[in-house]
Structures are given as C-alpha cells and as structure tokens.
Coordinates of C-alpha atoms and ligand atoms in Angstrom, one line a residue:
M13 CA 85.8 119.9 121.0
C14 CA 82.3 120.3 120.7
G15 CA 81.1 122.5 117.6
I16 CA 79.0 125.1 117.7
V17 CA 77.0 127.1 115.4
G18 CA 74.2 129.3 114.6
Y19 CA 72.6 131.1 112.6
I20 CA 69.7 134.3 112.5
G21 CA 68.7 135.7 108.9
S22 CA 65.5 135.7 106.5
K23 CA 66.4 132.0 105.2
Q24 CA 65.7 128.7 106.5
A25 CA 67.4 127.7 109.9
P26 CA 67.5 124.2 110.1
S27 CA 69.5 123.4 107.0
I28 CA 72.0 125.7 107.5
L29 CA 72.9 124.9 111.3
M30 CA 72.7 120.8 109.5
E31 CA 75.0 122.0 106.4
G32 CA 77.5 124.0 109.8
L33 CA 77.9 121.2 112.1
S34 CA 78.5 118.7 109.3
K35 CA 81.3 121.3 108.8
L36 CA 82.5 120.8 112.5
E37 CA 81.5 117.1 113.4
Y38 CA 85.6 116.3 113.7
R39 CA 85.2 118.6 116.6
G40 CA 82.9 116.3 118.7
Y41 CA 80.8 113.1 117.1
D42 CA 78.9 111.4 119.4
S43 CA 75.8 113.3 119.5
A44 CA 73.9 116.6 118.0
G45 CA 70.8 118.8 117.9
I46 CA 70.1 121.7 116.9
A47 CA 67.2 124.2 119.0
V48 CA 64.9 126.8 115.5
H49 CA 63.4 129.8 117.3
D50 CA 59.4 129.7 115.0
G51 CA 58.6 132.6 115.8
T52 CA 56.7 131.8 118.1
K53 CA 58.1 128.9 119.9
I54 CA 61.6 127.2 120.3
N55 CA 62.0 123.4 118.1
L56 CA 64.1 120.9 119.9
L57 CA 66.0 118.0 117.6
K58 CA 68.7 116.5 119.4
A59 CA 70.2 112.2 118.5
Q60 CA 73.0 110.5 119.9
G61 CA 75.7 109.5 117.4
K62 CA 76.7 110.7 114.6
L63 CA 75.2 113.8 112.8
V64 CA 73.3 111.3 110.2
N65 CA 71.5 110.2 113.3
L66 CA 70.4 114.0 113.4
A67 CA 69.8 114.9 109.8
K68 CA 66.8 111.5 109.5
M69 CA 65.3 112.5 112.6
L70 CA 64.8 116.3 110.4
E71 CA 63.9 114.6 107.5
N72 CA 61.5 112.8 109.7
N73 CA 59.7 116.0 111.9
Q74 CA 59.8 118.7 110.0
I75 CA 61.6 122.5 112.1
Q76 CA 61.0 125.2 110.4
G77 CA 62.2 128.7 111.8
K78 CA 65.1 131.0 110.9
A79 CA 66.4 131.6 114.1
G80 CA 68.4 128.5 115.8
I81 CA 71.8 127.2 117.0
G82 CA 73.0 123.8 116.9
H83 CA 75.7 121.4 118.3
T84 CA 77.7 118.5 117.5
R85 CA 78.8 116.9 120.8
W86 CA 82.3 115.3 122.9
A87 CA 80.9 114.3 125.7
T88 CA 82.8 115.6 129.3
H89 CA 79.1 115.4 131.7
G90 CA 77.3 112.9 131.3
A91 CA 77.6 110.2 129.0
P92 CA 76.9 110.0 124.8
S93 CA 72.6 109.8 125.1
D94 CA 69.8 111.9 123.2
I95 CA 69.4 113.7 126.4
N96 CA 72.2 115.1 127.3
S97 CA 72.8 116.3 123.8
H98 CA 72.8 119.8 123.4
P99 CA 71.0 122.4 123.0
H100 CA 70.2 122.0 126.8
M101 CA 66.9 123.6 127.6
S102 CA 64.4 125.4 130.5
E103 CA 61.2 123.7 131.5
D104 CA 59.5 125.6 129.2
R105 CA 61.8 125.9 126.1
M106 CA 61.7 130.2 127.7
I107 CA 65.6 129.2 126.3
A108 CA 67.7 127.5 124.9
V109 CA 71.6 127.3 125.1
V110 CA 74.9 125.4 123.8
H111 CA 77.8 125.0 124.8
N112 CA 81.9 123.7 124.5
G113 CA 84.0 123.6 127.4
I114 CA 83.1 122.6 131.2
I115 CA 81.4 125.0 133.6
E116 CA 83.2 123.7 136.9
N117 CA 80.5 125.1 138.9
Y118 CA 78.1 123.5 138.6
M119 CA 77.1 121.5 140.4
E120 CA 77.2 124.7 143.1
I121 CA 74.6 125.7 141.0
K122 CA 72.5 122.9 140.1
E123 CA 72.2 122.6 143.9
E124 CA 70.7 125.9 144.1
L125 CA 69.1 125.8 141.4
S126 CA 67.3 122.6 142.7
A127 CA 66.3 123.8 145.8
K128 CA 64.5 126.5 144.1
G129 CA 62.2 124.0 142.2
Y130 CA 64.0 123.4 139.0
R131 CA 63.9 120.7 137.7
F132 CA 67.2 118.6 135.9
V133 CA 66.9 116.6 133.6
S134 CA 70.4 115.5 131.8
E135 CA 74.2 115.3 134.0
T136 CA 75.6 117.6 131.7
D137 CA 77.0 121.2 133.1
T138 CA 75.5 122.6 130.7
E139 CA 71.7 122.6 131.4
T140 CA 72.4 124.7 134.4
V141 CA 73.2 127.7 132.1
A142 CA 69.8 126.9 130.5
H143 CA 67.9 127.0 134.2
L144 CA 70.1 130.3 135.7
M145 CA 69.8 131.9 132.2
D146 CA 65.6 131.3 133.0
Y147 CA 66.4 131.8 136.9
Y148 CA 67.5 135.7 136.1
Y149 CA 65.1 136.1 133.2
K150 CA 62.0 135.1 135.2
Q151 CA 63.3 138.0 137.9
G152 CA 62.6 140.2 135.1
H153 CA 66.0 140.9 133.6
G154 CA 66.0 141.5 130.5
F155 CA 67.5 139.5 127.8
L156 CA 71.3 140.1 127.6
E157 CA 71.3 141.5 131.2
S158 CA 70.1 137.8 132.2
V159 CA 73.6 136.5 129.9
F160 CA 75.9 139.4 132.0
M161 CA 74.0 137.1 135.2
V162 CA 75.1 133.8 134.5
L163 CA 78.4 135.1 132.9
E164 CA 79.4 136.3 136.8
R165 CA 77.7 133.7 138.1
I166 CA 79.1 130.8 136.1
E167 CA 83.2 129.4 136.0
G168 CA 85.0 127.7 133.6
A169 CA 85.5 127.6 130.4
Y170 CA 82.1 128.0 127.4
A171 CA 81.8 129.3 124.1
L172 CA 78.2 129.9 124.1
G173 CA 75.0 130.2 121.7
I174 CA 71.6 131.5 123.2
I175 CA 68.4 131.6 122.0
C176 CA 65.1 133.3 124.1
K177 CA 60.9 132.1 123.1
D178 CA 60.7 136.0 123.1
Y179 CA 63.1 137.2 121.4
P180 CA 62.5 135.1 118.2
D181 CA 64.9 137.9 116.1
T182 CA 68.5 137.6 119.1
L183 CA 71.3 135.1 119.4
I184 CA 73.7 136.1 121.9
A185 CA 77.0 134.0 121.6
A186 CA 79.8 135.0 124.6
R187 CA 82.9 132.9 124.5
K188 CA 85.4 132.2 127.5
N189 CA 88.8 130.2 127.0
C190 CA 86.4 128.3 123.6
P191 CA 87.0 129.5 120.1
L192 CA 84.0 131.2 118.8
V193 CA 84.1 133.2 115.4
I194 CA 80.8 135.0 114.1
G195 CA 79.6 134.7 110.4
K196 CA 78.5 138.7 109.2
G197 CA 76.3 137.8 106.2
Q198 CA 74.0 140.0 103.6
G199 CA 71.3 140.3 106.3
E200 CA 71.9 137.2 108.2
N201 CA 74.7 136.6 110.4
F202 CA 76.4 133.6 112.0
I203 CA 78.3 132.3 115.2
A204 CA 80.1 128.5 114.6
S205 CA 83.7 127.5 116.5
D206 CA 85.6 127.1 113.3
I207 CA 85.6 129.1 110.3
P208 CA 84.7 125.7 108.0
A209 CA 81.5 125.8 109.5
I210 CA 80.3 129.5 107.9
L211 CA 82.6 129.5 105.6
H212 CA 80.2 128.3 102.5
R213 CA 78.5 131.4 103.9
T214 CA 80.3 133.8 104.1
R215 CA 84.0 134.8 104.6
E216 CA 83.5 138.4 106.7
V217 CA 84.5 136.9 110.5
Y218 CA 84.7 139.2 113.4
F219 CA 86.6 136.9 117.1
L220 CA 85.2 137.1 119.4
N221 CA 87.4 137.8 122.5
D222 CA 87.5 136.4 126.5
N223 CA 84.5 137.2 128.1
E224 CA 83.0 139.3 125.7
V225 CA 79.6 138.8 125.0
A226 CA 77.8 139.3 121.3
V227 CA 74.5 139.8 120.5
I228 CA 73.1 139.0 116.6
K229 CA 70.6 139.9 114.7
K230 CA 70.1 139.7 111.5
D231 CA 71.2 142.7 110.6
S232 CA 73.8 143.5 113.4
I233 CA 76.1 141.9 115.5
D234 CA 77.3 144.7 118.3
I235 CA 79.6 143.2 120.3
F236 CA 80.2 144.0 124.4
D237 CA 83.1 143.4 126.9
R238 CA 82.2 142.3 130.8
D239 CA 81.7 145.9 132.0
K240 CA 78.2 146.6 129.5
N241 CA 80.8 148.4 127.2
K242 CA 80.2 148.3 123.4
V243 CA 83.7 147.6 122.0
D244 CA 85.2 147.9 117.4
R245 CA 86.4 145.0 116.5
D246 CA 88.3 144.6 113.3
I247 CA 86.8 142.0 110.3
F248 CA 88.9 139.6 108.7
H249 CA 88.9 138.7 105.4
V250 CA 89.0 134.5 105.2
N251 CA 91.3 134.0 102.2
W252 CA 91.8 130.5 102.3
D253 CA 90.2 128.0 100.0
I254 CA 86.4 126.0 100.6
D255 CA 87.9 123.2 99.1
A256 CA 91.2 123.5 101.7
A257 CA 88.2 122.5 103.9
E258 CA 86.5 119.5 101.7
K259 CA 88.1 116.1 101.0
G260 CA 88.7 116.6 97.0
G261 CA 87.6 113.0 96.2
Y262 CA 89.9 111.6 98.3
D263 CA 88.5 107.8 100.6
H264 CA 89.6 110.5 103.9
F265 CA 90.1 114.0 104.6
M266 CA 93.7 111.8 106.9
L267 CA 94.6 110.4 103.2
K268 CA 94.4 113.7 101.4
E269 CA 96.0 116.0 104.4
I270 CA 99.3 113.8 104.1
N271 CA 99.2 114.1 100.5
E272 CA 98.5 118.0 100.6
Q273 CA 102.6 117.9 103.4
P274 CA 104.5 119.2 99.8
K275 CA 103.0 121.7 98.7
I276 CA 103.1 122.8 102.9
V277 CA 106.5 122.5 103.3
Q278 CA 107.2 124.4 99.8
D279 CA 104.7 127.1 100.7
V280 CA 106.5 127.8 104.4
L281 CA 109.6 127.3 102.0
S282 CA 110.0 129.7 99.8
I283 CA 108.2 132.2 102.1
R284 CA 110.9 132.1 105.0
M285 CA 114.2 131.1 103.4
K286 CA 115.5 132.9 99.6
E287 CA 117.3 131.4 97.6
D288 CA 120.2 134.4 97.8
E289 CA 120.4 135.2 101.5
D290 CA 122.4 133.4 105.1
E291 CA 119.2 134.0 107.1
I292 CA 116.0 132.9 107.7
N293 CA 113.4 135.4 107.0
L294 CA 111.5 135.5 111.0
E295 CA 109.6 139.1 109.5
G296 CA 108.2 140.6 113.1
I297 CA 109.8 137.5 115.6
S298 CA 111.7 139.3 118.1
L299 CA 114.2 136.3 117.7
R300 CA 117.3 138.6 116.7
K301 CA 120.7 138.5 118.2
D302 CA 120.2 141.2 120.7
D303 CA 116.6 139.9 121.9
L304 CA 118.6 136.4 121.8
K305 CA 121.0 138.1 124.2
N306 CA 118.0 138.3 127.1
I307 CA 116.4 135.1 126.6
D308 CA 118.9 132.7 129.3
R309 CA 116.1 129.2 129.3
I310 CA 114.3 128.6 126.4
Y311 CA 110.5 126.3 127.2
I312 CA 108.8 124.4 123.8
V313 CA 105.0 123.3 125.5
A314 CA 102.6 121.9 123.9
C315 CA 100.4 118.7 123.7
G316 CA 99.9 115.0 121.9
T317 CA 101.2 115.6 118.2
A318 CA 102.2 118.6 118.3
Y319 CA 104.2 118.1 121.6
H320 CA 106.6 115.8 119.5
A321 CA 106.9 118.1 117.8
G322 CA 107.9 120.7 120.1
L323 CA 110.6 116.9 121.3
V324 CA 112.2 117.5 118.1
G325 CA 112.2 121.6 118.6
K326 CA 114.0 121.2 122.0
Y327 CA 116.8 118.6 119.8
L328 CA 117.6 120.6 116.9
I329 CA 118.2 123.9 119.0
E330 CA 120.3 122.3 121.8
R331 CA 122.2 120.4 119.8
I332 CA 123.1 122.5 116.3
A333 CA 121.9 125.8 118.8
R334 CA 123.3 125.1 122.2
I335 CA 121.1 126.6 124.2
P336 CA 119.6 124.5 126.8
V337 CA 115.7 124.1 126.1
V338 CA 113.0 121.9 128.4
A339 CA 109.9 120.7 126.4
D340 CA 107.2 120.3 128.1
V341 CA 103.3 118.7 127.8
A342 CA 101.3 121.5 128.6
S343 CA 99.3 120.3 131.1
E344 CA 101.6 119.5 133.4
F345 CA 103.9 121.9 132.8
R346 CA 101.0 124.2 133.9
Y347 CA 100.7 122.8 137.5
K348 CA 103.9 122.6 137.8
D349 CA 105.2 126.2 138.9
P350 CA 106.9 126.5 136.6
I351 CA 110.9 129.0 136.9
L352 CA 109.7 131.6 133.8
D353 CA 110.8 135.6 133.8
E354 CA 111.8 137.8 132.0
R355 CA 114.3 136.1 130.4
T356 CA 112.4 133.0 129.2
L357 CA 111.4 132.5 126.4
L358 CA 107.8 130.0 126.2
I359 CA 107.2 128.3 122.2
V360 CA 103.9 126.5 122.1
V361 CA 103.1 124.3 119.0
S362 CA 99.6 124.4 118.6
Q363 CA 97.7 123.6 115.6
S364 CA 94.2 124.3 116.0
G365 CA 96.1 127.3 118.2
E366 CA 92.9 126.7 121.2
T367 CA 93.5 123.9 123.3
A368 CA 93.4 124.6 126.5
D369 CA 95.9 123.7 128.6
T370 CA 98.9 125.1 125.6
L371 CA 96.2 128.8 126.2
E372 CA 96.7 128.1 129.7
A373 CA 100.8 127.9 129.7
L374 CA 100.9 130.5 127.2
R375 CA 99.0 133.0 130.2
I376 CA 101.1 131.9 132.9
A377 CA 104.4 133.0 131.3
K378 CA 103.0 136.6 130.0
R379 CA 101.6 136.5 133.6
N380 CA 104.9 136.1 134.6
K381 CA 107.0 138.3 131.5
A382 CA 108.1 135.7 130.1
R383 CA 108.1 136.4 125.7
V384 CA 106.3 133.8 123.7
L385 CA 106.5 132.3 120.5
A386 CA 103.9 130.7 119.1
I387 CA 103.0 128.5 116.1
V388 CA 100.2 127.9 115.3
N389 CA 98.2 127.1 112.2
A390 CA 95.1 128.9 112.8
V391 CA 95.1 132.0 111.9
G392 CA 93.6 134.3 114.6
S393 CA 92.9 131.3 116.8
S394 CA 93.4 132.5 121.2
I395 CA 96.8 131.4 120.7
A396 CA 98.0 133.4 118.0
R397 CA 96.6 136.5 119.5
E398 CA 97.7 136.3 123.5
A399 CA 101.1 135.0 122.1
D400 CA 103.5 138.0 121.4
D401 CA 105.3 136.8 118.3
V402 CA 103.6 134.3 115.5
F403 CA 105.2 132.0 113.4
Y404 CA 102.2 130.0 110.8
I405 CA 102.8 127.5 109.8
L406 CA 100.4 128.0 106.7
A407 CA 99.2 124.3 106.6
G408 CA 95.4 125.3 106.1
P409 CA 92.6 123.9 107.6
E410 CA 93.1 120.0 109.5
I411 CA 90.0 118.9 109.5
S412 CA 91.1 114.9 110.4
V413 CA 91.1 114.4 114.2
A414 CA 94.6 112.8 113.8
S415 CA 97.1 115.5 112.9
T416 CA 100.1 114.8 110.2
K417 CA 100.1 117.9 108.2
A418 CA 99.9 119.9 110.7
F419 CA 102.8 117.7 112.4
T420 CA 105.8 118.5 109.7
A421 CA 105.1 122.2 109.2
Q422 CA 105.6 122.4 112.5
V423 CA 108.2 120.5 112.5
V424 CA 110.1 122.4 110.1
A425 CA 108.8 125.1 111.4
M426 CA 111.2 124.4 114.8
E427 CA 113.8 123.3 111.8
L428 CA 113.2 127.1 110.5
I429 CA 113.2 128.6 113.4
C430 CA 116.6 126.5 114.8
L431 CA 118.4 127.4 112.1
H432 CA 118.1 131.1 113.0
I433 CA 118.5 131.4 116.1
S434 CA 121.9 129.1 115.5
M435 CA 123.0 131.8 112.2
E436 CA 122.3 135.4 115.0
T437 CA 124.3 133.3 117.6
G438 CA 127.2 131.7 115.6
K439 CA 126.7 128.5 115.8
M440 CA 126.6 127.6 112.2
T441 CA 128.8 129.2 109.2
K442 CA 127.7 130.5 106.3
A443 CA 128.6 126.9 104.7
E444 CA 126.4 124.9 107.1
F445 CA 123.2 127.5 106.9
S446 CA 124.0 126.4 102.9
A447 CA 123.5 122.4 103.4
A448 CA 120.5 122.6 105.8
R449 CA 118.8 125.2 103.4
A450 CA 119.6 122.7 100.4
E451 CA 118.1 120.2 102.6
L452 CA 115.4 122.1 103.6
N453 CA 114.7 122.2 99.7
S454 CA 114.5 118.9 99.2
L455 CA 112.1 118.0 101.4
P456 CA 108.8 118.6 99.3
G457 CA 110.5 116.1 96.2
R458 CA 111.0 113.5 99.0
I459 CA 108.1 113.8 100.5
S460 CA 106.4 112.9 97.5
E461 CA 108.3 109.8 97.0
V462 CA 107.0 108.7 99.9
I463 CA 103.6 109.7 99.0
Q464 CA 103.7 108.3 95.6
K465 CA 105.4 104.7 96.6
C466 CA 102.3 104.0 99.3
G467 CA 102.0 100.4 98.3
E468 CA 104.5 98.9 101.1
E469 CA 103.4 100.5 103.7
S470 CA 99.9 99.3 101.9
K471 CA 100.7 96.2 102.2
L472 CA 102.6 95.6 105.5
A473 CA 99.3 97.8 106.9
E474 CA 97.3 94.5 105.6
K475 CA 100.2 92.2 106.9
Y476 CA 100.7 93.6 110.2
I477 CA 96.9 93.8 110.7
N478 CA 96.3 91.7 113.7
S479 CA 99.5 92.8 115.6
K480 CA 98.3 92.9 119.4
N481 CA 101.0 94.6 120.7
V482 CA 103.7 97.5 118.3
F483 CA 106.6 99.2 118.9
Y484 CA 107.6 101.9 117.4
I485 CA 112.3 102.2 118.2
G486 CA 114.8 104.8 117.4
R487 CA 117.3 106.6 118.8
G488 CA 117.5 110.7 118.3
L489 CA 115.6 112.4 116.0
D490 CA 113.7 108.7 115.2
Y491 CA 112.7 107.7 118.8
L492 CA 110.8 111.7 118.6
I493 CA 109.6 110.6 115.7
S494 CA 108.6 107.1 116.3
M495 CA 106.5 108.6 119.6
E496 CA 104.6 110.0 116.4
G497 CA 104.7 107.3 114.1
S498 CA 103.3 105.0 117.4
L499 CA 100.2 107.8 118.8
K500 CA 99.3 107.9 114.7
L501 CA 98.6 103.4 115.0
K502 CA 96.3 104.0 118.0
E503 CA 94.4 107.1 117.2
I504 CA 93.2 106.2 114.0
A505 CA 93.3 101.7 114.1
Y506 CA 92.7 100.9 117.9
L507 CA 96.2 99.1 118.1
H508 CA 98.0 99.3 121.5
S509 CA 101.4 100.5 120.6
E510 CA 104.4 102.2 122.8
A511 CA 107.7 104.4 121.2
Y512 CA 111.0 103.9 123.4
A513 CA 114.0 104.8 122.9
A514 CA 115.5 101.4 121.5
G515 CA 118.6 101.8 123.9
E516 CA 116.3 101.8 126.6
L517 CA 114.3 98.6 125.4
K518 CA 116.7 96.4 128.0
H519 CA 115.2 98.0 130.4
G520 CA 112.2 96.9 130.9
P521 CA 109.8 96.5 128.0
I522 CA 111.5 93.8 126.5
A523 CA 110.2 91.7 128.5
M524 CA 106.6 92.0 126.3
I525 CA 108.2 91.4 123.5
E526 CA 107.2 87.5 122.8
D527 CA 106.4 85.9 119.5
S528 CA 105.0 87.7 116.6
T529 CA 105.1 91.1 118.3
L530 CA 105.5 94.2 115.9
V531 CA 108.9 95.8 116.1
I532 CA 108.4 99.5 113.9
A533 CA 112.3 100.1 114.3
M534 CA 113.1 103.8 112.8
L535 CA 116.7 104.0 110.8
T536 CA 117.6 107.5 109.3
Q537 CA 120.0 108.8 111.7
E538 CA 123.3 106.7 110.7
E539 CA 125.3 107.7 112.6
L540 CA 123.7 105.6 115.2
F541 CA 122.7 102.8 113.1
E542 CA 124.7 100.2 114.4
K543 CA 123.4 100.8 117.8
T544 CA 119.8 100.7 116.8
L545 CA 120.5 97.7 115.0
S546 CA 122.4 95.4 118.3
N547 CA 118.8 96.4 119.4
I548 CA 116.5 95.2 116.5
K549 CA 118.8 91.1 116.7
E550 CA 117.9 92.3 120.2
V551 CA 113.8 91.5 120.2
K552 CA 114.4 89.3 116.9
A553 CA 115.4 86.8 119.0
R554 CA 112.3 86.9 121.5
G555 CA 110.9 86.7 118.0
A556 CA 109.2 89.9 117.2
K557 CA 108.7 90.5 113.7
V558 CA 110.4 93.5 112.5
I559 CA 109.2 96.7 110.2
A560 CA 113.2 98.0 109.0
I561 CA 112.0 102.0 108.1
A562 CA 115.9 102.6 106.6
L563 CA 117.2 105.3 103.8
N564 CA 117.2 104.1 100.0
G565 CA 120.0 102.1 99.7
N566 CA 120.5 100.5 103.1
D567 CA 121.5 97.0 101.8
S568 CA 122.7 95.8 105.1
I569 CA 119.3 96.1 106.3
K570 CA 117.6 93.7 104.6
S571 CA 118.4 89.8 105.7
Q572 CA 118.6 91.7 109.7
V573 CA 114.4 92.4 109.6
D574 CA 111.5 91.1 108.2
D575 CA 110.3 93.6 106.4
V576 CA 111.8 97.6 105.0
I577 CA 110.4 100.2 103.8
Y578 CA 112.7 102.2 102.1
V579 CA 112.3 106.3 101.6
P580 CA 114.2 109.1 100.2
R581 CA 117.9 108.9 101.2
S582 CA 118.0 112.9 102.7
G583 CA 120.0 114.7 106.1
W584 CA 120.1 113.6 109.2
M585 CA 118.0 116.9 110.3
T586 CA 114.7 116.1 107.4
A587 CA 115.5 112.7 107.1
P588 CA 112.7 111.9 110.0
I589 CA 110.2 113.7 108.3
I590 CA 110.5 111.9 105.0
A591 CA 109.9 108.7 107.1
N592 CA 107.2 110.2 109.5
V593 CA 104.9 110.1 106.4
T594 CA 105.5 106.8 106.4
T595 CA 104.4 105.7 109.2
Q596 CA 101.6 108.0 108.8
L597 CA 100.4 106.9 105.1
F598 CA 101.2 102.6 108.0
A599 CA 99.0 103.8 110.1
Y600 CA 95.8 104.7 107.8
Y601 CA 96.9 101.7 106.0
V602 CA 96.3 99.7 109.1
A603 CA 93.0 101.3 110.2
K604 CA 91.5 101.9 106.4
A605 CA 91.7 98.0 106.5
L606 CA 90.8 96.8 110.3
G607 CA 87.1 99.1 108.9
T608 CA 87.7 102.2 111.7
D609 CA 86.8 105.7 111.3
I610 CA 89.7 107.5 110.2
D611 CA 88.9 111.2 109.8
Q612 CA 86.9 110.4 113.1
P613 CA 88.0 108.1 115.5
R614 CA 86.0 107.0 118.9
N615 CA 86.1 108.7 121.9
L616 CA 88.7 112.2 119.9
A617 CA 87.9 115.4 118.6
K618 CA 89.9 118.0 117.6
S619 CA 90.9 121.3 119.2
V620 CA 91.3 120.0 122.6
T621 CA 89.5 123.0 124.1
V622 CA 88.6 121.7 127.5
E623 CA 91.4 120.7 130.4
Ligands
F6R21 C1 97.1 113.5 117.3 C2 96.6 115.1 117.6 C3 96.8 115.4 119.2 C4 96.7 116.4 118.5 C5 97.2 118.0 120.3 C6 97.1 119.1 120.2 O1 96.8 113.4 115.7 O2 95.9 115.8 116.6 O3 97.3 115.0 119.6 O4 97.8 117.3 118.1 O5 95.0 117.4 120.8 O6 96.6 119.9 119.9 P1 97.1 121.7 119.5 O7 98.0 121.0 119.0 O8 95.4 121.6 118.1 O9 96.9 122.2 120.0

C-alpha cells in the first residue's frame, strides 16, 4: 500500500527512482512522483495515474540530481490527483516527504499550522509532515532533530522518506507500523518499501524497526532508536533470484505465479516432510506435545485471501486434530477484546507480513502473553519478526495484487501444521499420517496437470463473460475454497460474485437466482456430493447456468449441469487445493477476456499497511 523508494549516491537519481517505483507499482498505482536534490535545490515531478504518466513527464522535464525520493500512491486521504500525489513539499521547497501509512492526528496539526500561516494545497495527511518538518527546522532545529520532533507529534502509521534543501548529502527515513528497508550499496544507499525495488542495485539490506530513524548518506547508514541512541543492526543478505520478481515471459504476474505453484508446493513439502519419517519437520516451532499441553485455545487470524487459508486451517485442525479453533478476520478480532492469555495460541497468516490489522492482532495477543505462530511469505517482514515462531511458506515475491501462489502455500502450511498437531496429540495413526503424506506428495503433479489443461477454464471464461451475478457454492472444504474463488473473480474481473455454503442458498440468496445467473459448484468432497447435487438441482430449476468443478471420473455430473471442469482425483484434504487452481485460472481468463488490468486491479493494492 503505497510504495516508497529513495536513493543517495553518485549516480543520477531519477532513473534509479523510476526503476524502483516500477517494481513497487503493485503497492499502489493511482499516482506517482519523485523529488530530486540537484545540489542546490529540490526539483519535483508528480503525475496522476500510472507510473507511465510520470515517465512521460520526466522525458519532457529532465531533472537531475544524486539524491531523491519517489512514491507510488494508493489514495487514502484525498482522491488520486496530481496535487495529492507524493512527494509533498513545504511551501518554499525546503523539505520534501514521501509517506506510506496514515497520520491519524493530521487535522489537529493542520489547524495549528494553518493558524501559524502555513498554506496547505493538498487534501492529504502527508502534507502535514512536510509543513511540520519545515516549522521545526525553521525554528533552528537541525534536519535530524526536526525529524525526531515530528515523530513525537504525529500519531498513526508511517514509513517516511525525507530530504532537505540544506542537506544535499542526506536522506532520512523513519518507520512505525509500515515496512521500510534500507539497501546498502558501494558508495550509494537506498530506501524502499519492499526489497524488489532495490534488488537490481543491492542484495544487502537492513530492516528498519518501528520507531527507528535512519540517517543515510552515500557512504554511511546510521540507525537511531526513539531515544536517539545509535543501534547496531545486522545486515540481511537477500538470496532470492531477481527473476522471481520479473514476469519471465508471461503476460501477467498472476499467470506466472499460478504456474509457479507446483514448484512452490514441492519445495515446502521437501523441507517439511521426509519420506522415512513419521513426522512433520517444524524445526524451531514450539508445537511439540508439551507445548500443546499448555494450549487450550487456538485462534487463526488474517485478512482476505490469507483469512480463507486460515478457514481451511480451522476446518482441518478441528476435524483431524479435534481441537476447537476460532478463525477471525483481523480487522474484527482486534476490536472485540478477544479472550487471550498464556494458554492461547494465535496463528496469524499473511503473505506480506505487513498487513496492519493482522500485525495489530499479533501485538494484542503478545501483550496478553499468548504465543504467536506466523505463517508468512515475506522474509524479515514485521509479522515474521514479531511472532514467537514463523512458518515461512517460501513462495517467493508475489507481485500480482491478487494472491494465488501464496494462498496455495498457506493452505499447504496449514495442512502440515494440522498433521503435526494431530500426530503430537495422538489423534492420527502412523498409517493415517503416511496416507496424508502420500496425498500431499501428489499435489505438485496434480496442480501441474490442472495448469497444463487450462483450455477449459479459458473456453468457459469466454462463454460466461457476460454474467452479471456469479455464485460459488460448495460444502465443507469446497465452501471455503468457493470463498477464495469468488474473491478472485471480484478482484480482477470486477464481476459481482458471492460464495455460499451450498446448503445455505435456500435460506435467502436463492431469491437472486434467475435466468442465466452463473453458479459455480465445487464438488471435490465426495461424502458431500449428493447434498451439493441437490442444491445444484435447486438453482438449475430456477434458470441458473451451472459449471461444476468435479473430480475426474465423475461422469454422472455431466447431465446435471451446463459445463464441467474436471480436476485430478485426490483425497478430501488436497482436492480443494487443486480445484482452487481451476478457479484462479477461470478468474484470470474472465479478466483477460474483459480486458481488465489483471496485475493491478482498480482500487486495490498489495500489502495493506493501513487499517
Ligand atoms: C486477495 C489478496 C488480499 C490479501 C489480504 C491480506 O487476492 O491478496 O485479500 O490476502 O490483503 O494480505 P496479507 O496476506 O499480505 O496479509
């Protein structure tokens, strides 16, 4: 949510900033801007719309300089417009600021500064920071001291990049509850919201912690805590491939990421399960028999797609390990005074590891002495660093705003954790464990099969492109996967779709079914097949068109529905993961046929670092 990049060194900053922003555009894409220090003054360029607009502007206005900050925006305060774009500057261009997050008390500060004669031109909260910096600075406090004073005053969440006209050799960064990394180069240094923005330039990064401030020059990086003490920080070497953050010949990141799923699943399985061992290798994660004895309540908390993975986790842990689990969306959990103590295990699930609500849920749990296990993709992210234990899903950078590969890997992580708990608590026999392991091991091959035979999804996407309302239905795990399928279609194809427990339809939503309403019925749970089939008949009787997603060999379904997409036959635990790949592909091809912006759907952004 909003991307920040900054550079200081001996090269020309504009192209480096633009390169960084192009890698961060998935975080926000309604406007972009850069501010560059040319040694004597700060030059500013900003443009509404995608980065390409800013790039065109830059072609016509060649600004130069060896230090600068850039920003790609996802609007929170004020509509997308040139004027609301970042960077924001003080009136006499002394200070330029880029910001990710929300300054909650900005109205109060704005009123105070307006009374002092400061003139605000934008509707943003960020402009307050530029003017407040200017105010303290003009009172005679130095650049760094003014930053500390601003941080004392502002409330909310922020990652900030700040430059000052009087300090052409200095870039200051600060963070609280929003991600920020500092890249260390040779005679040049960087800041960025996310590693891909600077990976072409350096693999050595420092993660800035909350309430820390970094003073960055071309040959030095000094990090200070809130009490202005210098802190030592270990450098982190990024070992993943640059290609992982590139499209690699695919039309869209989403399609590339769908295609990566077999390998990701294979990798995580090979680390966590050994052929000759009757246990899951959860090395370093405190979920042994003795730890579990001390747990009497489990929550799984997450947002969006990650929440759907959490729901699968709840279903599995309750059904197999026989432990009650509460699953909740983080934005609700954090405000309901949840019952938490040292006997609680909170499992948070997050691709980015930076989602504001999920991070806050973790912090509330920790304040109440609960144990926190995080299932995370982004290595070194806030959630990963603050949790007691981390299960990294190792899916590599997910650039498409609509999550696909992370979801699959999160569900696999949930399955592994569930098997582990079940074995530790004696709820599963060795024979059952071996069967489950074999089922999991067959997943990569079966997902590959779905991806290779994607012709059906593409054909049906064209056929049903004019659907106005879409219902995804299923029972048991199929229902949970329906929720994810429906979310994908909404996100990238902008089609109204709902997911319903198939048995729940007649309690209200069936009123919406009319001629040609599209119903996508998930049928991977064989014990529930007949029940869902009855619900299919109910919607068919009311004029719906039905696509069934069914297991290979289920010929009887053909005569009951309009179309069938067959998926490889698999056990009840893994079949929904395979079927979900079908819904990913279906959403992708509908969006493609409709010509939407698949990787950067409207109004969305990756990594939601505001509430
Ligand atoms: C949907 C999607 C979002 C995220 C949600 C949580 O495709 O990506 O719903 O799942 O914003 O994000 P993370 O997993 O980063 O906490």
